[in-house]
Coordinates of C-alpha atoms in Angstrom, one line a residue:
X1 CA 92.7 68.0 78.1
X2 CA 90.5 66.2 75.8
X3 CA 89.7 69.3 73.5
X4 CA 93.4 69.0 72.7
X5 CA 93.5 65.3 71.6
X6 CA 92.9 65.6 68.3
X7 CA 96.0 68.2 67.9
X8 CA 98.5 66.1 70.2
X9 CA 97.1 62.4 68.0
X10 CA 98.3 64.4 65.1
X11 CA 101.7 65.1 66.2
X12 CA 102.7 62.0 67.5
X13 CA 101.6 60.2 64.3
X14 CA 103.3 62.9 62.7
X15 CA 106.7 61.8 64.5
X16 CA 105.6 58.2 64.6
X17 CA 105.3 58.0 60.5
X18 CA 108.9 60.4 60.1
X19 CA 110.2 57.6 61.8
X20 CA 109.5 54.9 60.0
X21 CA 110.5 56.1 57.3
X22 CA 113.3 57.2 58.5
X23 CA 114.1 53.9 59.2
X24 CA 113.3 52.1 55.3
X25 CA 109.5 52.1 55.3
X26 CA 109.0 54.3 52.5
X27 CA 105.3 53.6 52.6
X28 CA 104.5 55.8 55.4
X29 CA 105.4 59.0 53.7
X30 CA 101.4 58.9 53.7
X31 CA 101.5 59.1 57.1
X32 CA 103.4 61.9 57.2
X33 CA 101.6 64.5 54.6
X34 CA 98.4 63.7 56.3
X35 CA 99.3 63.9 59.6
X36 CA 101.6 66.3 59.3
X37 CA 98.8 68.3 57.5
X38 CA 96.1 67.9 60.2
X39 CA 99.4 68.9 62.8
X40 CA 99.7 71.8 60.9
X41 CA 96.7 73.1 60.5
X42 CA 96.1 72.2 64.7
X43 CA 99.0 74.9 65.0
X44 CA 97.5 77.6 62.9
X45 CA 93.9 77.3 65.0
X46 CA 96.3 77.7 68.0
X47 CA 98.1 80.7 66.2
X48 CA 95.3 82.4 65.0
X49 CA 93.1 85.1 66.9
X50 CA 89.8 85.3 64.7
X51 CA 88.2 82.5 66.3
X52 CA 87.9 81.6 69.9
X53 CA 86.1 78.1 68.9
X54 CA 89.4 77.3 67.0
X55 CA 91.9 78.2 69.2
X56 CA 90.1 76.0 72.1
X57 CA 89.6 73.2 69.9
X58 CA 92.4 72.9 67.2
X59 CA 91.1 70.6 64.5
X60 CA 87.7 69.9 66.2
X61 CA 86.4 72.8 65.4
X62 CA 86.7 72.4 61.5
X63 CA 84.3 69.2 62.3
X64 CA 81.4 71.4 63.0
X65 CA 81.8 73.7 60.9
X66 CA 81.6 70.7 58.2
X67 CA 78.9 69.4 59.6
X68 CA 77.2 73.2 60.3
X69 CA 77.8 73.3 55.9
X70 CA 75.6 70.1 55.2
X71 CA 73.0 70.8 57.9
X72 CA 70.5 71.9 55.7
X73 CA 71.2 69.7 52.8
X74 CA 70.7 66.9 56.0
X75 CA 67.6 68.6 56.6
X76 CA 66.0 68.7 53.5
X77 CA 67.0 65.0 52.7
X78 CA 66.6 63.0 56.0
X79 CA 64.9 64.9 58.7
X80 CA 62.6 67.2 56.6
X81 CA 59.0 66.2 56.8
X82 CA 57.2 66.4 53.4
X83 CA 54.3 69.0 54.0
X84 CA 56.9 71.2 56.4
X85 CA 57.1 74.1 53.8
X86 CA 60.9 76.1 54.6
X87 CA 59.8 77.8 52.3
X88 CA 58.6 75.2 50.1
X89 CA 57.7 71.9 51.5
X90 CA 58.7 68.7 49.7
X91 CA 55.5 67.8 48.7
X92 CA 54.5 71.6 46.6
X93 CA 58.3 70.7 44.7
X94 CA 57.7 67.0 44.4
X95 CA 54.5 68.7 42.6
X96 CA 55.8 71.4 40.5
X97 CA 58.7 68.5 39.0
X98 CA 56.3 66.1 38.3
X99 CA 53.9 68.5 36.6
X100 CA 57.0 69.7 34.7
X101 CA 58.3 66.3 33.6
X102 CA 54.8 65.2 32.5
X103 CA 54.8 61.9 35.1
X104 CA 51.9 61.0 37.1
X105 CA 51.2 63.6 39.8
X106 CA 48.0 61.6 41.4
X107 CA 48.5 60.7 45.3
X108 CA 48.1 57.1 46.6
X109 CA 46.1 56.3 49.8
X110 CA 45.2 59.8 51.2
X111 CA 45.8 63.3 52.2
X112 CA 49.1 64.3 54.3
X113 CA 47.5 67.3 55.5
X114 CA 46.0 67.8 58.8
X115 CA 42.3 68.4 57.4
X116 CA 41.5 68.9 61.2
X117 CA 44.4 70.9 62.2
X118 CA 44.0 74.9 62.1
X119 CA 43.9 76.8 59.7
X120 CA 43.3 73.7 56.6
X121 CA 41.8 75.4 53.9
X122 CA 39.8 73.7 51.0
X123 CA 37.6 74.2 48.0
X124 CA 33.5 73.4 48.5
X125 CA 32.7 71.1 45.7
X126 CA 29.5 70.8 43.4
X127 CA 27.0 67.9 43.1
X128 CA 26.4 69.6 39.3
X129 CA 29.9 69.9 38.6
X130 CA 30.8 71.2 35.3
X131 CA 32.9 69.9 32.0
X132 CA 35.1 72.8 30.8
X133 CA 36.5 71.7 27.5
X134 CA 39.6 74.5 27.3
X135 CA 42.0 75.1 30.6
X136 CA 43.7 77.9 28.4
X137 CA 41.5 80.4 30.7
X138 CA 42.5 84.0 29.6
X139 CA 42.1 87.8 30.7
X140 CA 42.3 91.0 29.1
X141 CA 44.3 93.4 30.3
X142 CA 44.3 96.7 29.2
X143 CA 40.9 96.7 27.7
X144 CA 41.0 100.5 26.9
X145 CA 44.3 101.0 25.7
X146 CA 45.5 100.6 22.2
X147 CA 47.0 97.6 22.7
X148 CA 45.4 95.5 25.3
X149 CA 47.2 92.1 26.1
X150 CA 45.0 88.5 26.4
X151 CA 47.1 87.5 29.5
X152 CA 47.2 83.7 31.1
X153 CA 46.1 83.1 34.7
X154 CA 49.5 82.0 35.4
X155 CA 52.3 83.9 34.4
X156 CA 56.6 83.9 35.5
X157 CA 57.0 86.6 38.4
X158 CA 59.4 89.2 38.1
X159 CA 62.9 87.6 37.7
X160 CA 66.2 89.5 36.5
X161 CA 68.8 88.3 34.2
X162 CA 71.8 88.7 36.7
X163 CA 69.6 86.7 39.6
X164 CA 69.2 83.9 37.2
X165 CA 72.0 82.7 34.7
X166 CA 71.5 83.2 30.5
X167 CA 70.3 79.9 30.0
X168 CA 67.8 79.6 32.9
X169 CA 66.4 83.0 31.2
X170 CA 66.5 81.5 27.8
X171 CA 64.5 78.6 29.0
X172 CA 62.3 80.1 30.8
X173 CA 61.4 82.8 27.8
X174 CA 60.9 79.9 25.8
X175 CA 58.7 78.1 27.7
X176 CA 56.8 81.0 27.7
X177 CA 56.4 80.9 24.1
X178 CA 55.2 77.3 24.0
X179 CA 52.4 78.2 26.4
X180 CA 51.5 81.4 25.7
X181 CA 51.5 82.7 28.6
X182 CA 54.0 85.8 29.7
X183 CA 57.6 86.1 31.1
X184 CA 58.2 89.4 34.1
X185 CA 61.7 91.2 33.3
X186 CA 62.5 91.4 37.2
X187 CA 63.9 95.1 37.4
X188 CA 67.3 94.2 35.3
X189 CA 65.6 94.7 32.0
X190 CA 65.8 93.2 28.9
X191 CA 68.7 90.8 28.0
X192 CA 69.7 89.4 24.5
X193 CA 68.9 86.0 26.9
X194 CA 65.0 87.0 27.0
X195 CA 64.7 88.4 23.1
X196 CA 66.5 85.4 21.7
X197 CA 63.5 83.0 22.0
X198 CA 60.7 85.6 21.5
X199 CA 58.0 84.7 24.4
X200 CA 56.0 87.4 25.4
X201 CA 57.6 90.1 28.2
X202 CA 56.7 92.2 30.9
X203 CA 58.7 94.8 31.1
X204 CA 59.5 95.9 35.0
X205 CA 61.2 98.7 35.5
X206 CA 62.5 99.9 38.8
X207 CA 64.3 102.8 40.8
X208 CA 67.1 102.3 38.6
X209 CA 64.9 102.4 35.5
X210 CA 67.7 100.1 33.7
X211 CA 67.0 99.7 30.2
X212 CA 65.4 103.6 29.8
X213 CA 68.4 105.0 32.3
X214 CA 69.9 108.0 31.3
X215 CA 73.2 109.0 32.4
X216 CA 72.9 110.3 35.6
X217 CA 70.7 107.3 36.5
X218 CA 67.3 109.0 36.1
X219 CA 64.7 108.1 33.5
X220 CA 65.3 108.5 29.5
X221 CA 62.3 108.6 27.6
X222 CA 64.4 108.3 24.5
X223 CA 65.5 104.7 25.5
X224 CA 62.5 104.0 26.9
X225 CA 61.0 104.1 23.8
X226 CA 63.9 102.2 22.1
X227 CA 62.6 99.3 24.0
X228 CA 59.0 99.4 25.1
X229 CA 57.9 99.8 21.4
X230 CA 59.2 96.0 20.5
X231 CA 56.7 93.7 19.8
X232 CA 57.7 91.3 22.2
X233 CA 57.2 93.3 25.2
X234 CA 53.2 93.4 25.5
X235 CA 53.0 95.5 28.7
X236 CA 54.9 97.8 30.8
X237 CA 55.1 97.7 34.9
X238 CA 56.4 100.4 37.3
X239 CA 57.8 98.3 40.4
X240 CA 57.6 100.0 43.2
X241 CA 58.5 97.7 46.0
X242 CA 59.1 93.7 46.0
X243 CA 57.7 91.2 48.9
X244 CA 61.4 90.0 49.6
X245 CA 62.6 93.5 50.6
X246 CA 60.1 96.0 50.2
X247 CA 61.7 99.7 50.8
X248 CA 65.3 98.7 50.5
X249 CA 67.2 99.5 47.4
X250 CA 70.6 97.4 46.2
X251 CA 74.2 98.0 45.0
X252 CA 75.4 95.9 42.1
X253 CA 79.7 96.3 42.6
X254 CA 81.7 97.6 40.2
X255 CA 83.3 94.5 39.7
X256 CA 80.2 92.5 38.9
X257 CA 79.3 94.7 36.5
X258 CA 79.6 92.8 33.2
X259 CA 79.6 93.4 29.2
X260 CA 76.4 91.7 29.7
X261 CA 75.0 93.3 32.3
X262 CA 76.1 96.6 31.5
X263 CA 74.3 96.6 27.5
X264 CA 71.4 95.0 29.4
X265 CA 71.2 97.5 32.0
X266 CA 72.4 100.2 30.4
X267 CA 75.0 101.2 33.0
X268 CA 78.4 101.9 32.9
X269 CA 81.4 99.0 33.4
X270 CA 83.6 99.7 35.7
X271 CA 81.5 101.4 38.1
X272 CA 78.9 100.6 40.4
X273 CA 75.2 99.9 39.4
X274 CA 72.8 101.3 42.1
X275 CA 69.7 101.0 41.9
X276 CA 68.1 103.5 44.6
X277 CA 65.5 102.6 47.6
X278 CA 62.6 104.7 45.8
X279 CA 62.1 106.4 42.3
X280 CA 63.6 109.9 41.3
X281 CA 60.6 110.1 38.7
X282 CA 58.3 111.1 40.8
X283 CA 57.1 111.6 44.8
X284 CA 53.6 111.8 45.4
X285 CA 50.6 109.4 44.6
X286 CA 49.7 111.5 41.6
X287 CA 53.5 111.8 40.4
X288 CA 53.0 107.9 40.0
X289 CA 50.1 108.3 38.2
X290 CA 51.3 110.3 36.2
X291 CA 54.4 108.3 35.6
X292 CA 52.3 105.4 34.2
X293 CA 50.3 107.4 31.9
X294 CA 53.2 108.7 30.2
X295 CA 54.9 105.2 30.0
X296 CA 51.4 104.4 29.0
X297 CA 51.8 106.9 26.1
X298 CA 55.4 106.2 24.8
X299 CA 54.8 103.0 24.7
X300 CA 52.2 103.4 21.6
X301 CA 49.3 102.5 24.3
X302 CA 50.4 99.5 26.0
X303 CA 49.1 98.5 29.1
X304 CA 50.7 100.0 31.8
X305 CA 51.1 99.4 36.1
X306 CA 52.6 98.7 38.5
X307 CA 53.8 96.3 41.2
X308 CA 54.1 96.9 45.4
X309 CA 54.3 95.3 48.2
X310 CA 51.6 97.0 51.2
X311 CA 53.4 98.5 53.7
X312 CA 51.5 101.4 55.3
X313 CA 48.2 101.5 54.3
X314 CA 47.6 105.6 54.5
X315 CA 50.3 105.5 51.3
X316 CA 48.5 102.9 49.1
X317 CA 45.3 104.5 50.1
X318 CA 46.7 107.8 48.8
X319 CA 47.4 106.2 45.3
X320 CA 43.8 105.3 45.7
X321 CA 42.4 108.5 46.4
X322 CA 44.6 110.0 43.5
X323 CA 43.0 108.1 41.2
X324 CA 39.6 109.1 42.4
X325 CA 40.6 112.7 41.9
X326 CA 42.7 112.7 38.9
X327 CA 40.7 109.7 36.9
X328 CA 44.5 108.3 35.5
X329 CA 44.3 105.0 36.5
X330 CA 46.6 102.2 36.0
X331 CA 45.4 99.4 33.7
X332 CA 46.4 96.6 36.3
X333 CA 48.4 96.6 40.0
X334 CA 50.6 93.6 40.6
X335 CA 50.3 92.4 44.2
X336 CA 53.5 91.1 45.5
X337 CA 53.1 88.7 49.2
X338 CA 56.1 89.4 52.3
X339 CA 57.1 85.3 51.4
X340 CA 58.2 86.1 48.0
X341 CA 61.6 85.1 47.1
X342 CA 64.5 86.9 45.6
X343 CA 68.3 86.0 44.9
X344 CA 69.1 88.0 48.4
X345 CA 67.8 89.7 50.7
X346 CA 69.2 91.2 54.3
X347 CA 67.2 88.5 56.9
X348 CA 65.1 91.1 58.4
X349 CA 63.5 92.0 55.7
X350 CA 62.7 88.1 54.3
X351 CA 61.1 87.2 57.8
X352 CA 59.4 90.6 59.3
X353 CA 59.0 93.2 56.7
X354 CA 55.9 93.7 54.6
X355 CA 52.5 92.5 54.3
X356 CA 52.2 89.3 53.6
X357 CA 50.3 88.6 49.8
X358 CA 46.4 87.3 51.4
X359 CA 46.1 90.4 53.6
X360 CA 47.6 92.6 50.7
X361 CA 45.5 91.5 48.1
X362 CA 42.2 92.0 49.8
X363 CA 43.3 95.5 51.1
X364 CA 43.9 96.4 47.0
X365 CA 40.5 94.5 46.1
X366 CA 38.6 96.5 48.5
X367 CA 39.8 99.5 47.9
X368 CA 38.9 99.2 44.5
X369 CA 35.4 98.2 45.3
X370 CA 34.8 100.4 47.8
X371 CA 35.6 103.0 44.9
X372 CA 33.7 101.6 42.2
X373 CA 36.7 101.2 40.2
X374 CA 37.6 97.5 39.9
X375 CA 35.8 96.6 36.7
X376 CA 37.9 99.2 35.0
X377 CA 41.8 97.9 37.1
X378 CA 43.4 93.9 36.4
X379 CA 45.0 92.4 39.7
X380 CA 47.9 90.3 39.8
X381 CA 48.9 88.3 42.8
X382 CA 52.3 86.7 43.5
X383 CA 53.9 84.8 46.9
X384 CA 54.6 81.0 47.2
X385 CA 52.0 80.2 44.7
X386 CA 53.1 76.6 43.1
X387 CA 49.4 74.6 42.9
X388 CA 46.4 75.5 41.2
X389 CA 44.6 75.1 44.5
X390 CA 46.8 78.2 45.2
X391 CA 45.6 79.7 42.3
X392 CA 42.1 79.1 43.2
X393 CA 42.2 80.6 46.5
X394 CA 44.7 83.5 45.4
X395 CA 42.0 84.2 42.6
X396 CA 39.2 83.9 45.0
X397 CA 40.5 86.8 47.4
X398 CA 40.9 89.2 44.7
X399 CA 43.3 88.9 42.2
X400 CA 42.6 88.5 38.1
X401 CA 46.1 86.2 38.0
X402 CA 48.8 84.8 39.4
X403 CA 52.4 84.8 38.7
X404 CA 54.8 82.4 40.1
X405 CA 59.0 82.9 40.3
X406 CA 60.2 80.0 42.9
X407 CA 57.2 77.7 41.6
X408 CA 58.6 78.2 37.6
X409 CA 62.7 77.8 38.7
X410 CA 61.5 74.2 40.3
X411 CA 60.4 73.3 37.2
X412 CA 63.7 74.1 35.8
X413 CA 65.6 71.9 38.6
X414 CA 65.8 74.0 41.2
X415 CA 66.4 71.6 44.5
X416 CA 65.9 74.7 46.9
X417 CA 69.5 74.5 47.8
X418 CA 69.5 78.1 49.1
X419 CA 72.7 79.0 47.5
X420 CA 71.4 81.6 45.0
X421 CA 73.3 84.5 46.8
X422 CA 76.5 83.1 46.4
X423 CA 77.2 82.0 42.8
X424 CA 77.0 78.3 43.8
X425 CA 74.0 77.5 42.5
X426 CA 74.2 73.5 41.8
X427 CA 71.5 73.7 39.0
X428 CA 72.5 76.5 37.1
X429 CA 69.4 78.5 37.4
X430 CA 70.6 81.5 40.0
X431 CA 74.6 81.6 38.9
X432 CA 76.4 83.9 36.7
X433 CA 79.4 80.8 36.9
X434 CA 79.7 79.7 32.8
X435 CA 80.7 76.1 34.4
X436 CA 77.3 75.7 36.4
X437 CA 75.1 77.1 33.9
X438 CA 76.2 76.2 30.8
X439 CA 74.6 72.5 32.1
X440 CA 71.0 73.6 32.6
X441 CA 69.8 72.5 28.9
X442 CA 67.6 75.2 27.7
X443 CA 65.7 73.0 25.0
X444 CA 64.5 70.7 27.6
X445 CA 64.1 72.8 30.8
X446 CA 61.8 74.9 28.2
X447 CA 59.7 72.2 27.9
X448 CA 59.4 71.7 31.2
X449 CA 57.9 74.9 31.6
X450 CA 55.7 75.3 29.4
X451 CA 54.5 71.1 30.9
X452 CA 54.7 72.4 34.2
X453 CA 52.1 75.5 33.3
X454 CA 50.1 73.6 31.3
X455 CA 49.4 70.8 33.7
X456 CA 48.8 73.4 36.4
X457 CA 45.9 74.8 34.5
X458 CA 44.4 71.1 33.6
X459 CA 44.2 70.7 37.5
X460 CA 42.7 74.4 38.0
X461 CA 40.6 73.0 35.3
X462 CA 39.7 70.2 37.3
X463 CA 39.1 72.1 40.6
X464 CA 37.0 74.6 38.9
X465 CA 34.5 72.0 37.3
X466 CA 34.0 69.9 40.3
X467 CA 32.7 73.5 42.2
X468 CA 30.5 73.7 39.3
X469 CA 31.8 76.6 37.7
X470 CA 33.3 77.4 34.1
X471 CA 36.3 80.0 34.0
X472 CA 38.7 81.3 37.0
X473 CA 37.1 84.9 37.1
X474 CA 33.8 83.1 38.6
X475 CA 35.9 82.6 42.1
X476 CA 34.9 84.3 45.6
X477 CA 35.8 84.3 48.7
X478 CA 32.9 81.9 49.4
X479 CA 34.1 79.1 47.4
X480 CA 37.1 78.3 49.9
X481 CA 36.4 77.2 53.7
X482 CA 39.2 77.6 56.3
X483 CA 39.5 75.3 60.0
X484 CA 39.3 78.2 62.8
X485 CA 39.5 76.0 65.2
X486 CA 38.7 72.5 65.9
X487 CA 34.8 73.0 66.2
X488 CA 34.6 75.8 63.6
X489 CA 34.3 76.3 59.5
X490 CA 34.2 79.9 58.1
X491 CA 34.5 81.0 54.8
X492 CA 36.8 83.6 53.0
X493 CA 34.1 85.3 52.4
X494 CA 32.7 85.2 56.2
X495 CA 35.7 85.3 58.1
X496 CA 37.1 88.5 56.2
X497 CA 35.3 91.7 55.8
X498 CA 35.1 92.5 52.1
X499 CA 33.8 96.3 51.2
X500 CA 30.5 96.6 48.8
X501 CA 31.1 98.4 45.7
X502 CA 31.2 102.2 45.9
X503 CA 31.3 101.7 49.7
X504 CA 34.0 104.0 50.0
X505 CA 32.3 106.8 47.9
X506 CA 29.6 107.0 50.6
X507 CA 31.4 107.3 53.6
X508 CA 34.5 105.2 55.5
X509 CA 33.1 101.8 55.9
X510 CA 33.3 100.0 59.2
X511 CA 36.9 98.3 58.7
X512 CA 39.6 98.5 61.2
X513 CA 42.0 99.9 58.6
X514 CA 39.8 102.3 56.5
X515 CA 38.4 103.4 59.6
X516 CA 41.5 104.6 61.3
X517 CA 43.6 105.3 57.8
X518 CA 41.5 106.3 54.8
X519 CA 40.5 109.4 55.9
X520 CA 43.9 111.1 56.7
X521 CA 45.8 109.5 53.4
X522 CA 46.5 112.1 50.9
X523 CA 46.8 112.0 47.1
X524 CA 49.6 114.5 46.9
X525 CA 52.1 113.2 49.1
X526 CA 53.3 109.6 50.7
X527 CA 53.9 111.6 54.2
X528 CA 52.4 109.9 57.2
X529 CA 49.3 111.6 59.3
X530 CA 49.7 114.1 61.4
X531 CA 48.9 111.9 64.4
X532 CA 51.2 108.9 63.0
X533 CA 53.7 111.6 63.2
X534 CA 53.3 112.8 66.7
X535 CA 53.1 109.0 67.9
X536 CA 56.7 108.8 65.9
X537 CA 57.8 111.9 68.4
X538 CA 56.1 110.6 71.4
X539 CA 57.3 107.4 73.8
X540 CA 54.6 107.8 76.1
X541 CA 51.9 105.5 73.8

């Protein structure tokens, strides 16, 4: 049988190359440790009982699985086309390292997008178009507090030291610096890696609350305050669920629990670091509230939110609604997209859990409006944003900034390889292995950074002037058309249904989700409606 050829080859050649040198041809002792090797290994495939596929084809089988370990590096390299974004298409990276290494980005001979294909989305230009002599374009956050923060447009998303390696954190802090613009914790606190080269920081904190944890893994104001009162960390953010895997909490083992990790975290060695699907600081809409005006507080008067992902919409209208009754409100809400990344993440949740970041972010700017309270709350957006047209149109549905993660590890070399959950990162930016990240060179991946944001803003620049307009903030959803189909242009701001302000304050607006949610949410609890809870009990729907 042919499946079998491969296995019986080796064998003979085996016995052919014993022979010969057996008989004073001492140069075929090649023949035999190869052969014999590929012999050998045909007889442990026969042997073995964990794979079928091996068993029926002894040696074959290790061909495919070769071939199945380069597929997507073949892929990316040689069948990939360069606008098919999984996730990111070689065209937004080709972008983000050319931005970051200061080359010419400009594109010869036309666009590769389908400008009549569904869906194409573009930004309506000005025949009085604008010079805007500063792309440093700033927002206060915080106006009210006693420390507000003047925050870039584009900012590093939430990344943990432990996800990324010490040196891609040092760089990535120090580009910061350069550019003045901020660097997000990610829930693993603050490392030596992101004080040594003193950019500004965001400090996360999650259900684990590492970094203010006391020892029975709740929250410790005392070390809370040990941190949150450095001058480097300018504002303070309660994460309450990420894009990647929103309502799904993580286990750090024992054994991966460094020196490192565990001064940085503030959990013990030796045992393992959990950090819990929700918070144990609080349970209600108000209880978060009331969370983030203490951290607010300790904090010497910092500002203070918090980031989520939308999942059902009766819980984030309950946050709303507790604001409206208790008047605590957050001094910004960080909007995190279902296509964000993170170092791992079970494949359900990465494809179909969450809302994605467009649909999110107008559901957080209406509500706002519709209560009259989004002149007094910053939004920031994040998911797959590399481009300052993304910027533009992320701005233009809502949101006061954006942050980037995937778009800001590009520019220190990441090639998308896809190998962050397994310690083999070839780049050194998502590894924890000395020998692969001791090569990323922080002075000049730093630099990159800070080029990469820099020119990103120029462009936004750009973009903003030709619509004839002078700052970010001046954005709508008017301002970018989208292809409906192949006779038919709408914009944002027609195709979507934004609320007026105060709407809400007058009655529930006609809106398929207020309409059927806003009503029923409640400000003192996260529990579902009654009828969502008798469709939970009921099949016959």
């Amino acid at each position: 049988m042919l499946r079998y050829l491969a296995y019986a080859t080796s064998i003979v050649l085996t016995v052919l190359s014993l022979a010969l040198v057996l008989a004073r041809q001492p140069a075929w002792w090649w023949g035999v440790g190869v052969f014999g090797a590929l012999a050998a290994l045909g007889t442990w495939d026969l042997l073995q009982r964990r794979s079928t596929l091996r068993r029926n084809y002894p040696i074959l089988a290790h061909f495919r699985y070769g071939l199945e370990s380069v597929g997507p590096e073949m892929r990316q390299y040689f069948i990939e086309g360069d606008t098919a974004e999984v996730p990111f298409s070689r065209q937004q990276r080709a972008l983000v390292y050319q931005r970051a290494k200061g080359v010419n980005d400009v594109v010869p001979f036309g666009s590769q997008q389908g400008v009549y294909s569904l869906d194409y989305e573009w930004l309506n230009h000005s025949l009085a178009p604008t010079e805007i002599p500063s792309h440093d374009f700033r927002i206060i956050i915080g106006a009210e507090t006693a420390q507000p923060y003047s925050a870039s447009v584009f900012n590093i998303s939430a990344m943990s030291f432990g996800s990324l390696s010490a040196n891609a954190i040092r760089a990535l802090n120090a580009g910061a610096r350069l550019g003045n613009f901020y660097h997000d914790t990610g829930e693993g606190s603050i490392s030596p890696y992101h004080r040594e080269p003193g950019g500004d920081l965001v400090w996360e904190i999650g259900s684990g609350y590492f970094g203010c944890r006391a020892d029975d893994g709740g929250f410790s104001e005392e070390r809370f305050v040990a941190n949150a009162n450095t001058p480097q960390v300018k504002m303070i953010e309660v994460k309450l669920s990420q894009g990647a895997k929103p309502g799904h909490g993580g286990v750090l083992p024992a054994a991966k629990v460094s020196r490192e990790i565990s001064i940085t975290r503030g959990v013990p060695m030796g045992v393992d670091c959990v950090s819990p699907a929700k918070h144990s600081a609080f349970s209600t809409p108000k209880g978060l509230l009331e969370f983030v005006a203490r951290l607010r507080t300790l904090s010497g008067g910092k500002p203070t939110g918090f980031k989520l992902a939308i999942g059902h919409p009766w819980e984030w209208f309950g946050i709303a609604k507790a604001m409206q009754e208790t008047g605590v409100l957050p001094d910004y809400i960080v909007v995190d997209g279902a296509e964000g990344g993170t170092g791992a993440a079970p494949a359900e949740f990465i494809d179909h859990v969450g809302v994605p970041m467009h649909e999110a972010l107008m559901l957080v700017h209406n509500t706002l409006v519709g209560l009259g309270l989004r002149d007094r709350i910053r939004i920031g957006a994040a998911g797959r944003i590399t481009s300052a047209f993304d910027i533009a149109r992320t701005m233009a549905m809502g949101a006061d900034w954006c942050n980037a993660g995937r778009g800001y590890m590009f520019a220190l070399g990441c090639i998308q390889s896809q190998s962050c959950h397994n310690d083999k990162c070839p780049t050194g930016v998502a590894t924890q292995n000395p020998s692969r990240w001791q090569k990323l060179d922080v002075a000049d991946k730093a630099v990159r950074v800070q080029r990469y944001h820099d020119n990103t803003l120029k462009a936004l620049r750009d973009l903003l002037g030709a619509a004839g307009l002078a700052h970010p903030e001046q954005l709508g959803p008017e301002h970018i058309l989208r292809r409906i189909s192949p006779v038919e242009i709408r914009s944002l701001g027609a195709l979507f249904n934004f609320l007026e302000p105060g709407e809400l304050l007058d009655g529930i607006p006609e809106h398929a989700v207020f309409r059927d949610f806003w009503a029923d949410a409640r400000s003192d609890s996260f529990a579902p409606p009654a009828r969502v809870r008798a469709l939970r009990d009921s099949k016959s729907r």
